Amino acid sequence: MEATRSRRYGTGDDVAAEVRQAVRAAVWAPSVHNTQPWTFGVHGSRITLRADADRRLEAADPDGREMLISCGAALFTLRVALRALGREAHPRVLPDPDRPHLLADVHVGAPIPVDEHAQRLYAAVRYRRTHRGAFKPTGIRPSLLNALRLEAEHEGARLIQAVEGHTQQALAGLTQAAEHLQRMDPAHAAETARWAPAPGSTRSDGVHQSAYPGWTPPTDPHFPGRDFARGHGWGTVSDEPADPSTGLVMIIATPGDTPLDWIGSGQALQRMLLRAAAEEALAAAFHTQALEIPELRELIRTRFTNGHYPQVLLRLGIPAGPDLTTIRRPVNEVIVEEHHS
Ligand SMILES: Cc1cc2nc3c(=O)[nH]c(=O)nc-3n(C[C@H](O)[C@H](O)[C@H](O)COP(=O)(O)O)c2cc1C
């Protein structure tokens, strides 16, 4: 995406075009099972982000926590796009306690000078991808890791790395236990099936076979993926990488566990993912199964995140394996033109 560099101050049409362009970027945020659980109301220089509760995962996400993390990621993308397009963005998060699905009200402000950092992040919006498999054994610069930690802190979250071998093995084991428990549970299995369409599907949401490998090389420790293929052998064909690695194991956690913390976690997630993608072509593989089972989430909170509430568990590294693709709904399905009297 090329940012608009022209500075035609002030006409309403400019703002309308920039608002649409920013929404077009925001939909490329990650969302659990690619549910894309959001709508964007646009009215002049205001954008209202709402959660689309019909897209919440009833079995995996009864409280809407992951739905709000996903929307938080979209909100950060919207902010970064506006800045890259040369517009100040003033978001008010959860502006009305009586309307819990109204997640943010973003006022698009005056033109600002071109912000090159925002433009680099904005450019990464379209090539950032969820990875599902092994990473290359390459390490990550400590200075970048530190920068990613700070990015998360700016949004009120912590990025906690599981450094110790036993901690990583325990988290991998808990992920495996969660994956088995979910496969055993008919409601969970049906929900995964609903969001993982069969090959040939023309749907523009969900996790398609072009988004996951048909086979993932074992790593040590090994974090199992979701059962998108459900025994059908679906998935993208991949070769065995030379030296498959787990990558860095990380948890995004927050001091509280309220809708505000969930939206903040999503903003932190996308903020650090875009920085990681822009600076070193790093990608994340998410493994949030254990965080969807309250007892396991509580165990992770008390044992591994120092009492902070774990929101997202991920591995980070340079992807090994096939290039995967992802899909989004047309932007017209998520933009609502609002006319206030
Ligand atoms: C809160 C959250 C939880 C997620 N959990 C998983 C997961 O457990 N396994 C997985 O493969 N992907 C997971 N994802 C990634 C989504 O499936 C992915 O963002 C979506 O399919 C869109 O693809 P993209 O990120 O490549 O654009 C998660 C994403 C979010 C935001």
Coordinates of C-alpha atoms and ligand atoms in Angstrom, one line a residue:
M1 CA 0.0 0.0 0.0
E2 CA 1.3 3.4 -0.9
A3 CA 0.6 6.1 1.5
T4 CA -0.9 9.2 0.1
R5 CA 1.7 11.9 0.3
S6 CA -0.4 14.7 -1.2
R7 CA -1.4 17.5 1.2
R8 CA -4.6 18.8 0.0
Y9 CA -5.7 20.4 3.2
G10 CA -9.2 20.2 4.4
T11 CA -11.8 19.1 1.9
G12 CA -14.4 16.7 3.3
D13 CA -13.8 14.4 0.3
D14 CA -10.1 13.9 1.3
V15 CA -11.1 12.7 4.7
A16 CA -13.7 10.4 3.4
A17 CA -11.2 8.8 1.0
E18 CA -8.6 8.4 3.8
V19 CA -11.1 7.0 6.2
R20 CA -12.0 4.3 3.7
Q21 CA -8.4 3.6 2.9
A22 CA -7.7 3.2 6.6
V23 CA -10.6 0.8 7.1
R24 CA -9.4 -1.2 4.0
A25 CA -6.1 -1.7 5.9
A26 CA -7.7 -2.4 9.3
V27 CA -9.5 -5.5 8.0
W28 CA -6.1 -7.2 7.5
A29 CA -5.7 -7.4 11.3
P30 CA -5.4 -11.0 12.6
S31 CA -8.6 -12.4 14.2
V32 CA -9.3 -15.7 16.0
H33 CA -10.2 -18.3 13.3
N34 CA -10.3 -15.4 10.8
T35 CA -13.8 -14.5 12.1
Q36 CA -13.2 -10.8 11.3
P37 CA -15.7 -9.9 14.1
W38 CA -15.9 -6.2 13.4
T39 CA -17.8 -3.4 11.7
F40 CA -16.7 0.1 11.0
G41 CA -19.3 2.9 11.1
V42 CA -18.1 5.9 9.1
H43 CA -19.5 9.4 9.3
G44 CA -17.4 12.3 8.1
S45 CA -14.2 12.3 10.1
R46 CA -15.4 9.8 12.7
I47 CA -15.0 6.0 12.6
T48 CA -16.8 3.8 15.1
L49 CA -15.5 0.3 15.6
R50 CA -18.0 -2.2 16.8
A51 CA -17.8 -5.9 17.7
D52 CA -20.0 -8.1 15.5
A53 CA -21.2 -10.5 18.2
D54 CA -22.7 -12.9 15.6
R55 CA -19.1 -13.8 14.8
R56 CA -18.1 -14.6 18.4
L57 CA -16.9 -18.2 18.9
E58 CA -19.6 -19.5 21.3
A59 CA -17.7 -22.6 22.5
A60 CA -14.1 -21.3 22.5
D61 CA -14.8 -17.7 23.5
P62 CA -18.0 -17.4 25.5
D63 CA -17.0 -14.0 27.1
G64 CA -15.9 -12.5 23.8
R65 CA -12.3 -12.1 25.0
E66 CA -10.7 -13.2 21.8
M67 CA -13.3 -11.3 19.8
L68 CA -12.2 -8.1 21.5
I69 CA -8.5 -9.0 21.1
S70 CA -9.1 -9.3 17.4
C71 CA -11.0 -6.0 17.3
G72 CA -8.1 -4.4 19.3
A73 CA -5.7 -5.5 16.5
A74 CA -8.0 -3.9 14.0
L75 CA -8.1 -0.7 16.0
F76 CA -4.3 -0.5 16.1
T77 CA -4.2 -1.1 12.4
L78 CA -6.7 1.7 11.8
R79 CA -4.6 4.1 13.9
V80 CA -1.4 3.3 12.1
A81 CA -3.0 3.6 8.7
L82 CA -4.4 7.0 9.5
R83 CA -1.0 8.2 10.7
A84 CA 0.7 6.8 7.6
L85 CA -1.9 8.6 5.5
G86 CA -1.0 11.8 7.3
R87 CA -3.9 12.1 9.7
E88 CA -3.9 12.3 13.4
A89 CA -6.1 9.6 15.0
H90 CA -7.8 10.2 18.3
P91 CA -9.4 7.0 19.6
R92 CA -11.7 6.8 22.6
V93 CA -11.9 3.2 23.7
L94 CA -15.2 1.9 25.1
P95 CA -16.7 5.4 25.1
D96 CA -20.1 4.4 26.3
P97 CA -20.5 1.8 29.2
D98 CA -24.2 1.2 28.1
R99 CA -23.1 0.1 24.6
P100 CA -20.5 -2.7 25.2
H101 CA -20.2 -3.6 21.6
L102 CA -19.2 0.0 20.7
L103 CA -15.5 -0.6 21.2
A104 CA -13.9 2.6 19.9
D105 CA -14.8 6.0 18.5
V106 CA -12.0 7.3 16.4
H107 CA -11.9 11.0 15.5
V108 CA -9.8 11.6 12.4
G109 CA -7.9 14.8 13.1
A110 CA -5.9 17.4 11.2
P111 CA -3.3 16.6 8.6
I112 CA 0.1 15.8 10.2
P113 CA 3.6 15.5 8.6
V114 CA 4.5 12.3 7.0
D115 CA 5.5 9.7 9.6
E116 CA 7.9 7.3 8.2
H117 CA 7.8 4.8 11.0
A118 CA 4.0 4.6 10.6
Q119 CA 4.4 4.1 6.9
R120 CA 6.8 1.2 7.4
L121 CA 4.2 -0.4 9.8
Y122 CA 1.4 0.4 7.4
A123 CA 3.3 -1.3 4.5
A124 CA 3.6 -4.4 6.7
V125 CA -0.1 -4.7 7.2
R126 CA -0.6 -6.6 4.0
Y127 CA 2.4 -8.9 4.2
R128 CA 2.1 -9.8 7.9
R129 CA 0.8 -13.4 8.0
T130 CA 0.0 -15.9 10.7
H131 CA 2.5 -18.8 10.4
R132 CA 1.6 -22.3 11.2
G133 CA 4.6 -24.5 11.5
A134 CA 8.3 -24.5 12.3
F135 CA 10.7 -21.5 12.2
K136 CA 14.2 -21.2 11.0
P137 CA 16.8 -21.6 13.7
T138 CA 17.8 -17.9 13.3
G139 CA 17.7 -15.9 16.6
I140 CA 16.2 -12.5 17.1
R141 CA 18.3 -9.4 17.9
P142 CA 18.0 -8.6 21.6
S143 CA 17.5 -4.9 20.7
L144 CA 14.5 -5.8 18.6
L145 CA 13.1 -8.1 21.3
N146 CA 13.4 -5.2 23.7
A147 CA 11.7 -2.9 21.2
L148 CA 8.8 -5.4 20.9
R149 CA 8.4 -5.5 24.7
L150 CA 8.1 -1.7 24.7
E151 CA 5.6 -1.7 21.9
A152 CA 3.3 -4.0 24.0
E153 CA 3.8 -1.8 27.1
H154 CA 2.7 1.3 25.2
E155 CA -0.7 -0.4 24.9
G156 CA -0.8 -1.4 28.6
A157 CA 0.2 -5.1 28.0
R158 CA 3.3 -7.2 28.8
L159 CA 5.1 -9.3 26.4
I160 CA 6.6 -12.1 28.5
Q161 CA 9.1 -14.5 27.0
A162 CA 9.3 -18.1 28.2
V163 CA 13.0 -18.5 28.3
E164 CA 13.5 -21.5 30.5
G165 CA 13.4 -24.9 28.7
H166 CA 11.0 -26.5 31.3
T167 CA 8.6 -23.5 31.0
Q168 CA 8.5 -23.9 27.2
Q169 CA 7.9 -27.7 27.5
A170 CA 5.2 -27.1 30.1
L171 CA 3.4 -24.6 27.9
A172 CA 3.7 -26.9 24.9
G173 CA 2.3 -29.7 27.1
L174 CA -0.6 -27.6 28.2
T175 CA -1.3 -26.6 24.6
Q176 CA -1.3 -30.3 23.7
A177 CA -3.7 -31.1 26.5
A178 CA -6.0 -28.3 25.5
E179 CA -6.0 -29.4 21.9
H180 CA -7.0 -32.9 22.9
L181 CA -9.7 -31.6 25.2
Q182 CA -11.1 -29.5 22.4
R183 CA -11.1 -32.3 19.9
M184 CA -13.0 -34.5 22.4
D185 CA -15.7 -31.9 22.8
P186 CA -18.3 -32.0 20.1
A187 CA -19.2 -28.3 20.4
H188 CA -15.6 -27.2 20.0
A189 CA -15.0 -29.6 17.1
A190 CA -18.2 -28.4 15.3
E191 CA -17.0 -24.8 15.8
T192 CA -13.6 -25.4 14.3
A193 CA -15.3 -27.2 11.4
R194 CA -17.5 -24.2 10.9
W195 CA -14.6 -21.8 10.6
A196 CA -12.3 -24.1 8.5
P197 CA -14.1 -24.4 5.2
A198 CA -13.5 -27.4 2.8
P199 CA -11.2 -26.8 -0.1
G200 CA -13.0 -25.0 -3.0
S201 CA -15.1 -22.9 -0.6
T202 CA -15.7 -19.4 -1.9
R203 CA -16.1 -17.9 1.6
S204 CA -14.0 -14.9 2.4
D205 CA -13.6 -15.6 6.1
G206 CA -12.4 -18.6 8.1
V207 CA -9.1 -20.5 7.9
H208 CA -8.8 -22.1 4.4
Q209 CA -6.4 -24.9 3.4
S210 CA -4.1 -22.3 1.7
A211 CA -3.5 -20.8 5.2
Y212 CA -2.0 -23.9 6.9
P213 CA 0.5 -26.6 5.9
G214 CA -0.6 -30.1 5.3
W215 CA 2.1 -31.3 7.6
T216 CA 4.2 -29.6 10.2
P217 CA 7.7 -30.8 11.1
P218 CA 8.1 -31.7 14.8
T219 CA 10.0 -29.2 16.9
D220 CA 11.3 -29.4 20.4
P221 CA 9.3 -28.3 22.2
H222 CA 6.3 -28.9 19.9
F223 CA 3.2 -26.8 20.0
P224 CA 0.4 -28.5 18.2
G225 CA -1.8 -26.5 15.7
R226 CA -5.5 -26.4 15.5
D227 CA -7.4 -29.3 13.8
F228 CA -8.4 -27.3 10.8
A229 CA -7.9 -30.3 8.4
R230 CA -10.0 -32.7 10.6
G231 CA -8.4 -35.8 9.2
H232 CA -9.1 -34.9 5.6
G233 CA -5.5 -34.4 4.7
W234 CA -6.2 -30.8 3.7
G235 CA -3.5 -28.1 3.8
T236 CA -0.7 -26.7 1.7
V237 CA 2.1 -29.1 0.7
S238 CA 5.4 -28.4 2.3
D239 CA 9.0 -29.7 2.3
E240 CA 10.8 -30.6 5.5
P241 CA 12.9 -27.6 6.5
A242 CA 16.6 -28.2 7.3
D243 CA 16.6 -27.4 10.9
P244 CA 13.1 -26.8 12.3
S245 CA 12.9 -24.6 15.3
T246 CA 10.1 -23.7 17.8
G247 CA 11.0 -20.0 17.7
L248 CA 10.6 -17.8 20.7
V249 CA 7.7 -18.7 23.0
M250 CA 5.9 -15.6 24.2
I251 CA 2.8 -14.6 26.1
I252 CA 0.9 -11.3 25.9
A253 CA -0.5 -10.6 29.3
T254 CA -2.3 -7.8 31.1
P255 CA -2.7 -6.7 34.7
G256 CA -6.5 -6.9 34.5
D257 CA -9.0 -9.0 32.6
T258 CA -11.6 -6.6 31.5
P259 CA -12.8 -5.6 28.0
L260 CA -10.4 -2.7 28.1
D261 CA -7.5 -5.1 28.8
W262 CA -8.7 -7.3 25.9
I263 CA -8.8 -4.5 23.4
G264 CA -5.4 -3.3 24.7
S265 CA -4.0 -6.8 24.2
G266 CA -5.1 -6.8 20.6
Q267 CA -3.6 -3.4 20.0
A268 CA -0.3 -4.6 21.7
L269 CA -0.4 -7.7 19.6
Q270 CA -0.7 -6.0 16.3
R271 CA 1.7 -3.3 17.3
M272 CA 4.4 -5.7 18.0
L273 CA 3.6 -8.0 15.0
L274 CA 3.8 -5.1 12.5
R275 CA 7.1 -4.0 14.0
A276 CA 8.5 -7.5 13.9
A277 CA 7.3 -8.0 10.3
A278 CA 8.6 -4.6 9.2
E279 CA 12.0 -4.9 10.8
E280 CA 13.1 -8.5 10.3
A281 CA 10.3 -10.4 8.4
L282 CA 9.4 -12.1 11.6
A283 CA 6.0 -13.8 11.9
A284 CA 4.0 -15.3 14.7
A285 CA 2.4 -18.7 15.1
F286 CA -0.5 -18.5 17.6
H287 CA -1.4 -21.3 20.0
T288 CA -4.3 -20.0 22.1
Q289 CA -6.0 -23.4 22.8
A290 CA -5.0 -23.5 26.5
L291 CA -6.2 -20.0 27.1
E292 CA -9.7 -21.0 26.0
I293 CA -9.9 -23.5 28.9
P294 CA -10.4 -21.6 32.2
E295 CA -8.5 -24.1 34.4
L296 CA -5.5 -24.1 32.1
R297 CA -5.5 -20.4 31.7
E298 CA -5.5 -19.9 35.4
L299 CA -2.6 -22.3 35.8
I300 CA -0.6 -20.3 33.2
R301 CA -1.5 -17.1 35.0
T302 CA -0.3 -18.3 38.4
R303 CA 2.7 -20.3 37.3
F304 CA 4.1 -18.5 34.2
T305 CA 2.9 -14.9 34.0
N306 CA 3.4 -13.7 37.5
G307 CA -0.3 -13.2 38.1
H308 CA -0.9 -11.2 34.9
Y309 CA -3.8 -12.5 32.8
P310 CA -2.5 -14.4 29.7
Q311 CA -4.3 -13.2 26.6
V312 CA -2.3 -14.6 23.6
L313 CA 0.3 -17.4 23.5
L314 CA 2.5 -17.3 20.4
R315 CA 5.8 -18.4 18.9
L316 CA 7.8 -15.8 17.0
G317 CA 10.5 -16.4 14.4
I318 CA 11.4 -16.4 10.7
P319 CA 9.0 -18.8 9.0
A320 CA 10.3 -22.0 7.5
G321 CA 8.0 -23.8 5.0
P322 CA 5.5 -22.8 2.3
D323 CA 4.2 -19.3 1.8
L324 CA 0.7 -19.3 3.1
T325 CA -2.2 -17.0 2.1
T326 CA -5.1 -15.4 3.9
I327 CA -8.4 -13.9 2.9
R328 CA -10.7 -11.1 4.0
R329 CA -14.3 -10.1 3.4
P330 CA -14.8 -7.2 0.9
V331 CA -14.6 -4.0 2.8
N332 CA -18.1 -3.1 1.8
E333 CA -19.4 -5.8 4.1
V334 CA -17.9 -4.2 7.1
I335 CA -18.3 -0.5 6.4
V336 CA -21.6 1.0 7.6
E337 CA -22.2 4.6 6.3
E338 CA -23.8 6.4 9.2
H339 CA -26.0 9.4 8.8
H340 CA -26.7 11.4 11.9
S341 CA -29.2 14.2 11.9
Ligands
LIG1 C1 -6.9 -13.8 19.6 C2 -6.4 -14.7 18.5 C3 -6.2 -16.0 18.7 C4 -5.7 -16.8 17.6 N1 -5.5 -18.2 17.9 C5 -4.9 -19.0 16.9 C6 -4.6 -20.4 17.1 O1 -4.8 -20.9 18.2 N2 -4.1 -21.1 16.1 C7 -3.9 -20.5 14.9 O2 -3.5 -21.2 13.9 N3 -4.2 -19.2 14.6 C8 -4.7 -18.4 15.6 N4 -4.9 -17.1 15.4 C9 -4.6 -16.5 14.0 C10 -5.8 -16.4 13.1 O3 -6.3 -17.7 12.8 C11 -5.4 -15.5 11.9 O4 -5.2 -14.2 12.4 C12 -6.5 -15.5 10.9 O5 -6.7 -16.8 10.3 C13 -6.2 -14.5 9.8 O6 -5.0 -14.9 9.1 P1 -3.7 -13.9 9.1 O7 -3.3 -13.6 10.5 O8 -2.7 -14.7 8.3 O9 -4.1 -12.7 8.3 C14 -5.4 -16.3 16.4 C15 -5.6 -14.9 16.2 C16 -6.1 -14.1 17.2 C17 -6.2 -12.6 17.0

